[in-house]
mmCIF file of C-alpha atoms in Angstrom:
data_model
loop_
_atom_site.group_PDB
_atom_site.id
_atom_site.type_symbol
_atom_site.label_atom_id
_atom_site.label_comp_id
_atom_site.label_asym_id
_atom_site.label_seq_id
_atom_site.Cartn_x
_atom_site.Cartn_y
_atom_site.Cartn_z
ATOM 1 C CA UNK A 110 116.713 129.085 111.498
ATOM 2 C CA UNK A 111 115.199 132.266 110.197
ATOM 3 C CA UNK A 112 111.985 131.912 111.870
ATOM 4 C CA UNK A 113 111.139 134.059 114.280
ATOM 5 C CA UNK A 114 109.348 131.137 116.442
ATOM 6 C CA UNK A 115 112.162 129.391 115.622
ATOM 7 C CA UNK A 116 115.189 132.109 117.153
ATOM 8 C CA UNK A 117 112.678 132.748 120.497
ATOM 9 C CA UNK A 118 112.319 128.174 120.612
ATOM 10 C CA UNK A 119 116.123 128.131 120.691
ATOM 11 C CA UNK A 120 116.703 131.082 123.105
ATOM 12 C CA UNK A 121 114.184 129.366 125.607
ATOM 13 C CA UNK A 122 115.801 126.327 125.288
ATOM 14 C CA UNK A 123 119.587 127.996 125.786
ATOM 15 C CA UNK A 124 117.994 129.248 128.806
ATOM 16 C CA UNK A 125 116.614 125.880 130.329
ATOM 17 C CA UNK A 126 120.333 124.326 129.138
ATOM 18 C CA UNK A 127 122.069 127.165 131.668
ATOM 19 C CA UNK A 128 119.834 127.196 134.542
ATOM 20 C CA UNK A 129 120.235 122.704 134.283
ATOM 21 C CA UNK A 130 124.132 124.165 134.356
ATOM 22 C CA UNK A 131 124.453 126.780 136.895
ATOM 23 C CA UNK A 132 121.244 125.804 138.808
ATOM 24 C CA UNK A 133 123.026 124.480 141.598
ATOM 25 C CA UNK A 134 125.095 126.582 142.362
ATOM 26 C CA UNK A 135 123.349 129.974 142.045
ATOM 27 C CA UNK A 136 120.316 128.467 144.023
ATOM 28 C CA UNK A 137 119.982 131.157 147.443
ATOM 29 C CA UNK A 138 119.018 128.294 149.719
ATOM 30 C CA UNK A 139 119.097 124.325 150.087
ATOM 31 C CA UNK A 140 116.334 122.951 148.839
ATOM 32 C CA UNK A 141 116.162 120.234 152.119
ATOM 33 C CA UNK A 142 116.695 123.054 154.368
ATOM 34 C CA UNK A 143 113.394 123.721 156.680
ATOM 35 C CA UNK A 144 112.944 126.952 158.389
ATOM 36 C CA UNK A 145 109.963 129.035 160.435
ATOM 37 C CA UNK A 146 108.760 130.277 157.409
ATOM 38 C CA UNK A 147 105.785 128.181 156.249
ATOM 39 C CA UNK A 148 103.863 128.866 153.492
ATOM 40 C CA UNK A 149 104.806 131.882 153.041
ATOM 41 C CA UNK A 150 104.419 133.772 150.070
ATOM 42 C CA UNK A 151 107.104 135.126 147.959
ATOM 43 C CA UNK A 152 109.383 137.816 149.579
ATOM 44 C CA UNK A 153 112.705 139.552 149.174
ATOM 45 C CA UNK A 154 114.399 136.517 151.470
ATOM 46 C CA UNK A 155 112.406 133.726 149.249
ATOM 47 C CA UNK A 156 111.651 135.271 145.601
ATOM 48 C CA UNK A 157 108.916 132.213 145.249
ATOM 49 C CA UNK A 158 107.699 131.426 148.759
ATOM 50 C CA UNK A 159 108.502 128.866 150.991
ATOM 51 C CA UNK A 160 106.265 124.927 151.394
ATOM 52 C CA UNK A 161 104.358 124.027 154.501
ATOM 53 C CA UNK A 162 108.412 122.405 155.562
ATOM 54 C CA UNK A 163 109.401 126.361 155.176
ATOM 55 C CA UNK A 164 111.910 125.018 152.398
ATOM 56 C CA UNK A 165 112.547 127.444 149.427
ATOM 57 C CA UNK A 166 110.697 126.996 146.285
ATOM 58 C CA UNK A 167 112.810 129.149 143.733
ATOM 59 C CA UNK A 168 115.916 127.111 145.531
ATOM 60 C CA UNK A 169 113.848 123.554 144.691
ATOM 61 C CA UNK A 170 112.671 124.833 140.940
ATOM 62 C CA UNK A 171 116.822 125.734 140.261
ATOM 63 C CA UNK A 172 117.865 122.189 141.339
ATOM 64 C CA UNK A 173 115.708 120.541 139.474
ATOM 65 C CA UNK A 174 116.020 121.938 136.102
ATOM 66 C CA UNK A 175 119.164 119.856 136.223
ATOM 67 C CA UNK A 176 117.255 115.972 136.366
ATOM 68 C CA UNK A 177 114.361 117.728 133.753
ATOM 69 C CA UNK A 178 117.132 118.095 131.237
ATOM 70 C CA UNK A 179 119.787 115.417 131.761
ATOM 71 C CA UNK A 180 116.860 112.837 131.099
ATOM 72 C CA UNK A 181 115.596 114.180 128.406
ATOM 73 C CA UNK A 182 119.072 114.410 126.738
ATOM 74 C CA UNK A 183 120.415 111.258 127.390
ATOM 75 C CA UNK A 184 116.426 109.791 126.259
ATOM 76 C CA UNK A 185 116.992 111.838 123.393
ATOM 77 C CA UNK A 186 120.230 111.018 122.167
ATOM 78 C CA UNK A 187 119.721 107.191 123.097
ATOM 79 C CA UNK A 188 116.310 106.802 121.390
ATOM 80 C CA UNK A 189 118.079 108.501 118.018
ATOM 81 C CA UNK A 190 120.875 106.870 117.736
ATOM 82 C CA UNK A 191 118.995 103.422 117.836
ATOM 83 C CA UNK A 192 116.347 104.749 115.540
ATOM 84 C CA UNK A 193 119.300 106.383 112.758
ATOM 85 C CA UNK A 194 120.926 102.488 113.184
ATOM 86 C CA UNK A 195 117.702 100.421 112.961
ATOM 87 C CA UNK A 196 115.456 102.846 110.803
ATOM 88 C CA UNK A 197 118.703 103.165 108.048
ATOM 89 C CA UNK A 198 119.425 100.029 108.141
ATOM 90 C CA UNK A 199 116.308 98.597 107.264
ATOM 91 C CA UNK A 200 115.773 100.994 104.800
ATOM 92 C CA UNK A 201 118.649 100.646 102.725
ATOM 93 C CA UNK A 202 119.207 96.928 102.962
ATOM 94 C CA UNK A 203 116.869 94.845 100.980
ATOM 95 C CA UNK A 204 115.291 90.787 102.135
ATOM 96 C CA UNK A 205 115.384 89.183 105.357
ATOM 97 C CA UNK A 206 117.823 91.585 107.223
ATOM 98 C CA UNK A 207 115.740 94.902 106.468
ATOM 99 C CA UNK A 208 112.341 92.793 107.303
ATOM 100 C CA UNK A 209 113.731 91.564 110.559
ATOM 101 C CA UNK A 210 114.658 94.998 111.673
ATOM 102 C CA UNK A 211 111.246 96.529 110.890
ATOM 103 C CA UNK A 212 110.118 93.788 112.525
ATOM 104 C CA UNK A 213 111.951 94.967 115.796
ATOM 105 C CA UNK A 214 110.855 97.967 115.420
ATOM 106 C CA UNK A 215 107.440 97.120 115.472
ATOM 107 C CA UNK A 216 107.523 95.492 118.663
ATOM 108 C CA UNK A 217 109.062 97.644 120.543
ATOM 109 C CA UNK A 218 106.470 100.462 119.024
ATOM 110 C CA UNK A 219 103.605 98.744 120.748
ATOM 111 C CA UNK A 220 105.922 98.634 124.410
ATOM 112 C CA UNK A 221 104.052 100.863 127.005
ATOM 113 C CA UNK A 222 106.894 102.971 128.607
ATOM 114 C CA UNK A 223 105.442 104.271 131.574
ATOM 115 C CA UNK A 224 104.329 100.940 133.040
ATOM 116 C CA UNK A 225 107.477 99.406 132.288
ATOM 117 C CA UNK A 226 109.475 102.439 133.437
ATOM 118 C CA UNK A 227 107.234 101.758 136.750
ATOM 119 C CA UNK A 228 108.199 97.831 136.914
ATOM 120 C CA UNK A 229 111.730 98.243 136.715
ATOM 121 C CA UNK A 230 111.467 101.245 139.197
ATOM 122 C CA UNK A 231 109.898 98.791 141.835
ATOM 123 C CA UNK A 232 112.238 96.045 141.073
ATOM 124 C CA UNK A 233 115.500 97.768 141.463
ATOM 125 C CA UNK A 234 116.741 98.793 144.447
ATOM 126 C CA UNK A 235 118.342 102.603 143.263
ATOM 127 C CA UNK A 236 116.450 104.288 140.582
ATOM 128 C CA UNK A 237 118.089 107.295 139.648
ATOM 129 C CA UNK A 238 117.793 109.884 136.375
ATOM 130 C CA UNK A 239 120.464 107.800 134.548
ATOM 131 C CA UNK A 240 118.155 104.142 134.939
ATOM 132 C CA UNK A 241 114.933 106.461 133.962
ATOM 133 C CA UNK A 242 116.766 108.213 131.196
ATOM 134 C CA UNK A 243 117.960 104.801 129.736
ATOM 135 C CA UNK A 244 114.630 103.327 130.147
ATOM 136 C CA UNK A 245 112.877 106.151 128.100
ATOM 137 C CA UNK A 246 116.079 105.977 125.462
ATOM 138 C CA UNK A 247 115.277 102.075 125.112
ATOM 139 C CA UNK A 248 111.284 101.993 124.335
ATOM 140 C CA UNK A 249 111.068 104.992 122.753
ATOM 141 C CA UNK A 250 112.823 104.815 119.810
ATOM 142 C CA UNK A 251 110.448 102.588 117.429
ATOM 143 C CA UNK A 252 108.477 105.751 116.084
ATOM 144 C CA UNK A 253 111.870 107.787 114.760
ATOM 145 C CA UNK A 254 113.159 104.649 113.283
ATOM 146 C CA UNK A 255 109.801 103.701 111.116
ATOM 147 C CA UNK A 256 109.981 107.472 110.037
ATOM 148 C CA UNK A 257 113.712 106.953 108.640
ATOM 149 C CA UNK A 258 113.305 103.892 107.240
ATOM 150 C CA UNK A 259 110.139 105.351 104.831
ATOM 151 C CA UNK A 260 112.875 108.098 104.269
ATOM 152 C CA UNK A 261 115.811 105.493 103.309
ATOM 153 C CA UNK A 262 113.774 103.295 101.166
ATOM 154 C CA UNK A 263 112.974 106.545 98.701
ATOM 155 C CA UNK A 264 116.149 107.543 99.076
ATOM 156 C CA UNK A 265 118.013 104.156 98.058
ATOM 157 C CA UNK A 266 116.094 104.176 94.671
ATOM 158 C CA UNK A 267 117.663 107.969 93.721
ATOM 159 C CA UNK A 268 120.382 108.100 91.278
ATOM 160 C CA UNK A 269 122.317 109.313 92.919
ATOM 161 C CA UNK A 270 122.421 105.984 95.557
ATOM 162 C CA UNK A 271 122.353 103.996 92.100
ATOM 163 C CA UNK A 272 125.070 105.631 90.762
ATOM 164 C CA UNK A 273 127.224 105.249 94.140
ATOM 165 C CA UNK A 274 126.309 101.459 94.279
ATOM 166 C CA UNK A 275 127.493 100.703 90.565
ATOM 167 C CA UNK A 276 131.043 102.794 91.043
ATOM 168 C CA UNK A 277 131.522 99.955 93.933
ATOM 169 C CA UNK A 278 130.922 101.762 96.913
ATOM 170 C CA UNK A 279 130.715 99.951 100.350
ATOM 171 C CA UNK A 280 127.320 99.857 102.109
ATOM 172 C CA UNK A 281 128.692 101.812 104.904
ATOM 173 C CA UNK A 282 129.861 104.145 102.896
ATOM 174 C CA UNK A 283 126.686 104.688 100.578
ATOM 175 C CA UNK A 284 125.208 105.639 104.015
ATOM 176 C CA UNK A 285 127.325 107.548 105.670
ATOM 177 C CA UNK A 286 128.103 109.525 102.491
ATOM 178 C CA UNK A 287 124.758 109.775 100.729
ATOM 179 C CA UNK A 288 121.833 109.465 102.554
ATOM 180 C CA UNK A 289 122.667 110.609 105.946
ATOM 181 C CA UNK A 290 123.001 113.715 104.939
ATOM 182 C CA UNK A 291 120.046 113.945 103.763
ATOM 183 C CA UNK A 292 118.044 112.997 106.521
ATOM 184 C CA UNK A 293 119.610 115.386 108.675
ATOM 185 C CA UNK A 294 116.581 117.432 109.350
ATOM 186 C CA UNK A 295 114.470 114.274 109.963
ATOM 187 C CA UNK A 296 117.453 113.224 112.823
ATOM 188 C CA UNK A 297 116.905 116.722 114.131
ATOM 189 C CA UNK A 298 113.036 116.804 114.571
ATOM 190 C CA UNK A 299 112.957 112.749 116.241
ATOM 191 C CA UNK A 300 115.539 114.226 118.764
ATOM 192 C CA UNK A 301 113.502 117.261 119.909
ATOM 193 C CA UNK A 302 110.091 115.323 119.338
ATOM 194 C CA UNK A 303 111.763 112.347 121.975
ATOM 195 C CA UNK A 304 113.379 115.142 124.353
ATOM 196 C CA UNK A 305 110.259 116.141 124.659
ATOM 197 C CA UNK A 306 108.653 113.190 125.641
ATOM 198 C CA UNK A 307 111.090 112.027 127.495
ATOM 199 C CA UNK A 308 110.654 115.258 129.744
ATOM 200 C CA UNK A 309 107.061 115.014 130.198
ATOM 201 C CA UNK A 310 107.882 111.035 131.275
ATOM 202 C CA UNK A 311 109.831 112.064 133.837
ATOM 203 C CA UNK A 312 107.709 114.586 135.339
ATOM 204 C CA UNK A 313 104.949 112.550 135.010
ATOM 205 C CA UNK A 314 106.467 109.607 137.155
ATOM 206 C CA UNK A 315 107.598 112.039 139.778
ATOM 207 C CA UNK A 316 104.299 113.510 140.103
ATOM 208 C CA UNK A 317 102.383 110.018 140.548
ATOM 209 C CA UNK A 318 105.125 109.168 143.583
ATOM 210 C CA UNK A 319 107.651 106.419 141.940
ATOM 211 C CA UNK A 320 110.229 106.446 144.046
ATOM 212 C CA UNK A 321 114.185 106.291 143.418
ATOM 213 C CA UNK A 322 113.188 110.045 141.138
ATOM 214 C CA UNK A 323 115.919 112.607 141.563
ATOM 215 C CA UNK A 324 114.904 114.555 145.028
ATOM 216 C CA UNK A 325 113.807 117.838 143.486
ATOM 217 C CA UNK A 326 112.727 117.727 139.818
ATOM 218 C CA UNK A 327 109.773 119.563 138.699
ATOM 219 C CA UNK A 328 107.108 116.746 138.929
ATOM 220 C CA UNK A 329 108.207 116.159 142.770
ATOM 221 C CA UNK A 330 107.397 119.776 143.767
ATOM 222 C CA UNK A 331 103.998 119.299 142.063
ATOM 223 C CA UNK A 332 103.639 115.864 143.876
ATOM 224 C CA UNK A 333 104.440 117.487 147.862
ATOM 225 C CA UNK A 334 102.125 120.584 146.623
ATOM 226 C CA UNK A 335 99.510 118.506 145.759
ATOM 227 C CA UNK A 336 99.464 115.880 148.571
ATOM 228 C CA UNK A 337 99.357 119.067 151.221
ATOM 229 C CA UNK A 338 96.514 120.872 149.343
ATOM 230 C CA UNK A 339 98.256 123.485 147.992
ATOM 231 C CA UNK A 340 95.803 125.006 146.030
ATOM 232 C CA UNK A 341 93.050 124.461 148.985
ATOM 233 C CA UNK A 342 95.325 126.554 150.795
ATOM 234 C CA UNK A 343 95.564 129.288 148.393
ATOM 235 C CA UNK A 344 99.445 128.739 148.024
ATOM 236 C CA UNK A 345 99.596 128.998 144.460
ATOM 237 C CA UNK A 346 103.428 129.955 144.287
ATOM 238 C CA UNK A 347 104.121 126.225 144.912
ATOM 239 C CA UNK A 348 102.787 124.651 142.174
ATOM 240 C CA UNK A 349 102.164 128.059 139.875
ATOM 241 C CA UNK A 350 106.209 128.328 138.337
ATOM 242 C CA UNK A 351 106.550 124.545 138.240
ATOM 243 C CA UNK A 352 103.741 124.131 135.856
ATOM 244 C CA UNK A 353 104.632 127.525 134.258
ATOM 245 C CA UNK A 354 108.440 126.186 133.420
ATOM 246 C CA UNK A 355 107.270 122.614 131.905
ATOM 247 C CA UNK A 356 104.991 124.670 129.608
ATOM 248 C CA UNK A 357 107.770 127.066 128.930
ATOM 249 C CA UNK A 358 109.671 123.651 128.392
ATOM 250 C CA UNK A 359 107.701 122.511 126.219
ATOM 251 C CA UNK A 360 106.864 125.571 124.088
ATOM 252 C CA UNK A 361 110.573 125.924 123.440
ATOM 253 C CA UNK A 362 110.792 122.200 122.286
ATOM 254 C CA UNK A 363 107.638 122.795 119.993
ATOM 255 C CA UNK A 364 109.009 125.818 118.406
ATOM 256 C CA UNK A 365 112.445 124.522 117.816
ATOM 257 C CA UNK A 366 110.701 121.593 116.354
ATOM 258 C CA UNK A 367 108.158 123.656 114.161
ATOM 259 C CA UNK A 368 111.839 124.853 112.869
ATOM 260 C CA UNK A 369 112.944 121.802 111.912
ATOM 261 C CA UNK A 370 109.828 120.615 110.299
ATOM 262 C CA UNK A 371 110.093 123.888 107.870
ATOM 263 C CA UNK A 372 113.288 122.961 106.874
ATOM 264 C CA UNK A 373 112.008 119.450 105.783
ATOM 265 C CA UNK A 374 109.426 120.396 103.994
ATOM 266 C CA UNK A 375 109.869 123.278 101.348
ATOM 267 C CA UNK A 376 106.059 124.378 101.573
ATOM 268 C CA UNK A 377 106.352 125.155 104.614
ATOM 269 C CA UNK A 378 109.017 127.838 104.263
ATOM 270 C CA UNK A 379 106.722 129.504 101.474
ATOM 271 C CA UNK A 380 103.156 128.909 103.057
ATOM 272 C CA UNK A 381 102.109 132.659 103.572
ATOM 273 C CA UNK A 382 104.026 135.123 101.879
ATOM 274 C CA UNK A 383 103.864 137.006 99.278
ATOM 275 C CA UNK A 384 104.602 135.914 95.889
ATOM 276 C CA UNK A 385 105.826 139.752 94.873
ATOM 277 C CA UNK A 386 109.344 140.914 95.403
ATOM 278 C CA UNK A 387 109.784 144.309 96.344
ATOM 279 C CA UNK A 388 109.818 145.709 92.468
ATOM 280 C CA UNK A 389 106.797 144.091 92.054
ATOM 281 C CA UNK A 390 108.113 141.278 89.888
ATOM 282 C CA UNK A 391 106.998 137.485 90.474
ATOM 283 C CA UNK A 392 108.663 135.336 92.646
ATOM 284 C CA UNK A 393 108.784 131.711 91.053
ATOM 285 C CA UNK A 394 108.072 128.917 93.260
ATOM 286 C CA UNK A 395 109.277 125.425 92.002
ATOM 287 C CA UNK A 396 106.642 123.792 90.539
ATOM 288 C CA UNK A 397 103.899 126.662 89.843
ATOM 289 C CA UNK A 398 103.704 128.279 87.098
ATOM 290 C CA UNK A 399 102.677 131.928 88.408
ATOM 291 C CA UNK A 400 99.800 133.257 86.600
ATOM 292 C CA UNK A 401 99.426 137.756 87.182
ATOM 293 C CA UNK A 402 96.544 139.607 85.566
ATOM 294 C CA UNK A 403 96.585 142.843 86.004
ATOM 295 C CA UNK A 404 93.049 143.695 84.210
ATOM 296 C CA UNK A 405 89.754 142.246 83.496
ATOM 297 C CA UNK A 406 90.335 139.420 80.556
ATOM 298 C CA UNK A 407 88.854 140.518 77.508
ATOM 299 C CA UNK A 408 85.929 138.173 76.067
ATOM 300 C CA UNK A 409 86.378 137.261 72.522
ATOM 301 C CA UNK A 410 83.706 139.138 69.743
ATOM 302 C CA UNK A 411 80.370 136.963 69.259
ATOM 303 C CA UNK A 412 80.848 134.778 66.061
ATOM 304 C CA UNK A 413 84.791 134.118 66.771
ATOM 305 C CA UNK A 414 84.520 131.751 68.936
ATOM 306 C CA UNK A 415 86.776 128.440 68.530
ATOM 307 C CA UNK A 416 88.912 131.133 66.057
ATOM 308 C CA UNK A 417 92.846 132.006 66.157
ATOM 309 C CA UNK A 418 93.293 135.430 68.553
ATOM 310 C CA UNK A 419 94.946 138.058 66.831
ATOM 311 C CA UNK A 420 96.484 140.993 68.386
ATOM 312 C CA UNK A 421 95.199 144.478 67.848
ATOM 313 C CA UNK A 422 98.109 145.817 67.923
ATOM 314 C CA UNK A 423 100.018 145.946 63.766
ATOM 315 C CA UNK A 424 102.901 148.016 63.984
ATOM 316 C CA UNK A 425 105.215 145.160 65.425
ATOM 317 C CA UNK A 426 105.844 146.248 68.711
ATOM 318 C CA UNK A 427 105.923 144.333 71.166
ATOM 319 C CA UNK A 428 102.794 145.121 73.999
ATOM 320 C CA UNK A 429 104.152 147.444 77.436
ATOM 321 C CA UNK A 430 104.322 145.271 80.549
ATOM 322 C CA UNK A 431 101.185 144.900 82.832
ATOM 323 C CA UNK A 432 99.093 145.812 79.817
ATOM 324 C CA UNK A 433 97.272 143.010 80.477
ATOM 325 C CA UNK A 434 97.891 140.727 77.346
ATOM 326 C CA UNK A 435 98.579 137.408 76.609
ATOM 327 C CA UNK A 436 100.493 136.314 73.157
ATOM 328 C CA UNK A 437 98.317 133.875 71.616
ATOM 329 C CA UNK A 438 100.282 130.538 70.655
ATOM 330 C CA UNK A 439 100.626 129.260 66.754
ATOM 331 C CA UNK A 440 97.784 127.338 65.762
ATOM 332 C CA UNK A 441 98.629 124.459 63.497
ATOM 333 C CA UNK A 442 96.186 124.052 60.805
ATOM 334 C CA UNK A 443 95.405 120.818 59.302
ATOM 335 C CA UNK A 444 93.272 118.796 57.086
ATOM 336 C CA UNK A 445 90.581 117.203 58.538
ATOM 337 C CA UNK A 446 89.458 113.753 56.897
#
């Protein structure tokens, strides 16, 4: 991760990953607690104001870091394992078995989440971030797996995977051993990508009123600030750092991700910069042929057109760098009938 987006993605998200940590216990009030202070703005006793309840924002934002990123890890890590097993899997094996899978897989890519997510919310009794989490995990999985499986089936006609199968190597083994590894990056990217959704899920159930939600996650303070008129009452600081962390959220997710995507795709590591090392050599790029002039091209003499170029230069020597010329390749000669 060399990218600067990248390093400043990562550092975000290390911060999100402590405050979900220490939250908790660092927070300067209880987020239930009521007191006189309504709607008040932020002071030295309340660093981000206080509701119409006179409970502590900054205390309710620290609390529920924790919900925003259990769910979205336990989505995450859910929806990718069951994409690496079906997408694989259907890659690699060949006839009925690898049809039925991407079969699966296309059902479950049409399943609406949210309204399901909002079914089993009314039918159970409890509904906490571990039901939500699992939920989002179980339906949201189908898009990762189709990805890997496009990646196994051009990976299972390499030589490498041909040259694994004909030593006798077990299926398993083939890959574990050979292409796993090299869809690492690809695992990578369908985490962050379903973290992220995952995330926004949550929030957005919270903030529509399903109940059974953890108590203080980020989309319930937006819910309580917006069913009191918040922002009719000029109390931005309620809903103002709620929104501002879930874009901070997601900016670090994106970033992270716009990592991982350079790191699957060579172009992207190269797109911009300069083809010139320091010494004002060439770098090479796999796959281009770099081309430098370094002075007008010279236009052959009228009348020698279609004729052999031949350099001005007799003594033998060969011509300085960056003078500009090109050796001309042999012309064979033949008879023409």
């Amino acid at each position: 991760m060399s990218n600067t987006k990248t390093r400043l993605g990562a550092a975000l998200l290390g911060v999100f990953v402590l405050v979900a940590v220490i939250g908790p216990w660092i927070a300067p009030h209880d987020p239930d607690a009521r007191s006189a202070d309504l709607l008040q703005g932020p002071s030295g006793s309340h660093w981000l104001g206080t509701t119409h309840l006179g409970q502590d924002v900054f205390s309710q934002l620290l609390v529920g870091t924790r919900s925003i990123m259990l769910v979205g890890l336990i989505a995450g890590t859910i929806a990718t394992v069951l994409a690496v097993l079906v997408g694989v899997t259907s890659g690699y094996l060949a006839g009925p078995a690898g049809e039925g899978l991407s079969a699966l897989s296309n059902v479950f890519l049409v399943i609406p989440a949210l309204p399901m997510i909002i079914i089993i919310a009314s039918v159970l009794p409890q509904t906490g971030d571990w039901v939500v989490a699992l939920v989002i995990g179980l339906v949201s999985w189908a898009w990762g797996a189709r990805i890997l499986r496009a990646q196994a089936l051009s990976l299972r006609r390499r030589d490498f995977v041909t040259a694994a199968r004909a030593t006798g190597e077990s299926t398993w083994r083939i890959v574990t051993f050979e292409i796993l590894p090299n869809l690492t990056a690809i695992i990578a990217s369908s985490f962050i990508s379903t973290m992220m959704y995952a995330v926004m899920t949550e929030i957005s159930l919270a903030f529509i009123g399903i109940p059974g939600m953890s108590p203080w996650n980020w989309g319930v303070i937006l819910y309580w600030a917006q069913t009191q008129q918040a922002l009719g009452l000029g109390a931005w600081w309620w809903f103002v750092p709620a929104g501002l962390a879930i874009a901070l959220l997601g900016t670090a997710l994106s970033l992270v991700n716009f990592g991982i995507d350079e790191i699957v795709n060579p172009r992207l590591r190269t797109a911009g910069r300069d083809l010139r090392t320091p010494d004002g050599r060439v770098r090479v790029r796999p796959g281009f042929t770099p081309v430098v002039r370094t002075g007008p091209t010279p236009r052959p003499p009228q009348g020698t057109e279609g004729t052999t170029p031949v350099a001005a230069d007799t003594t033998g020597a060969a011509p300085a760098a960056g003078s500009g010329f090109v050796a001309p390749l042999p012309v064979m000669k033949g008879t023409h009938r």
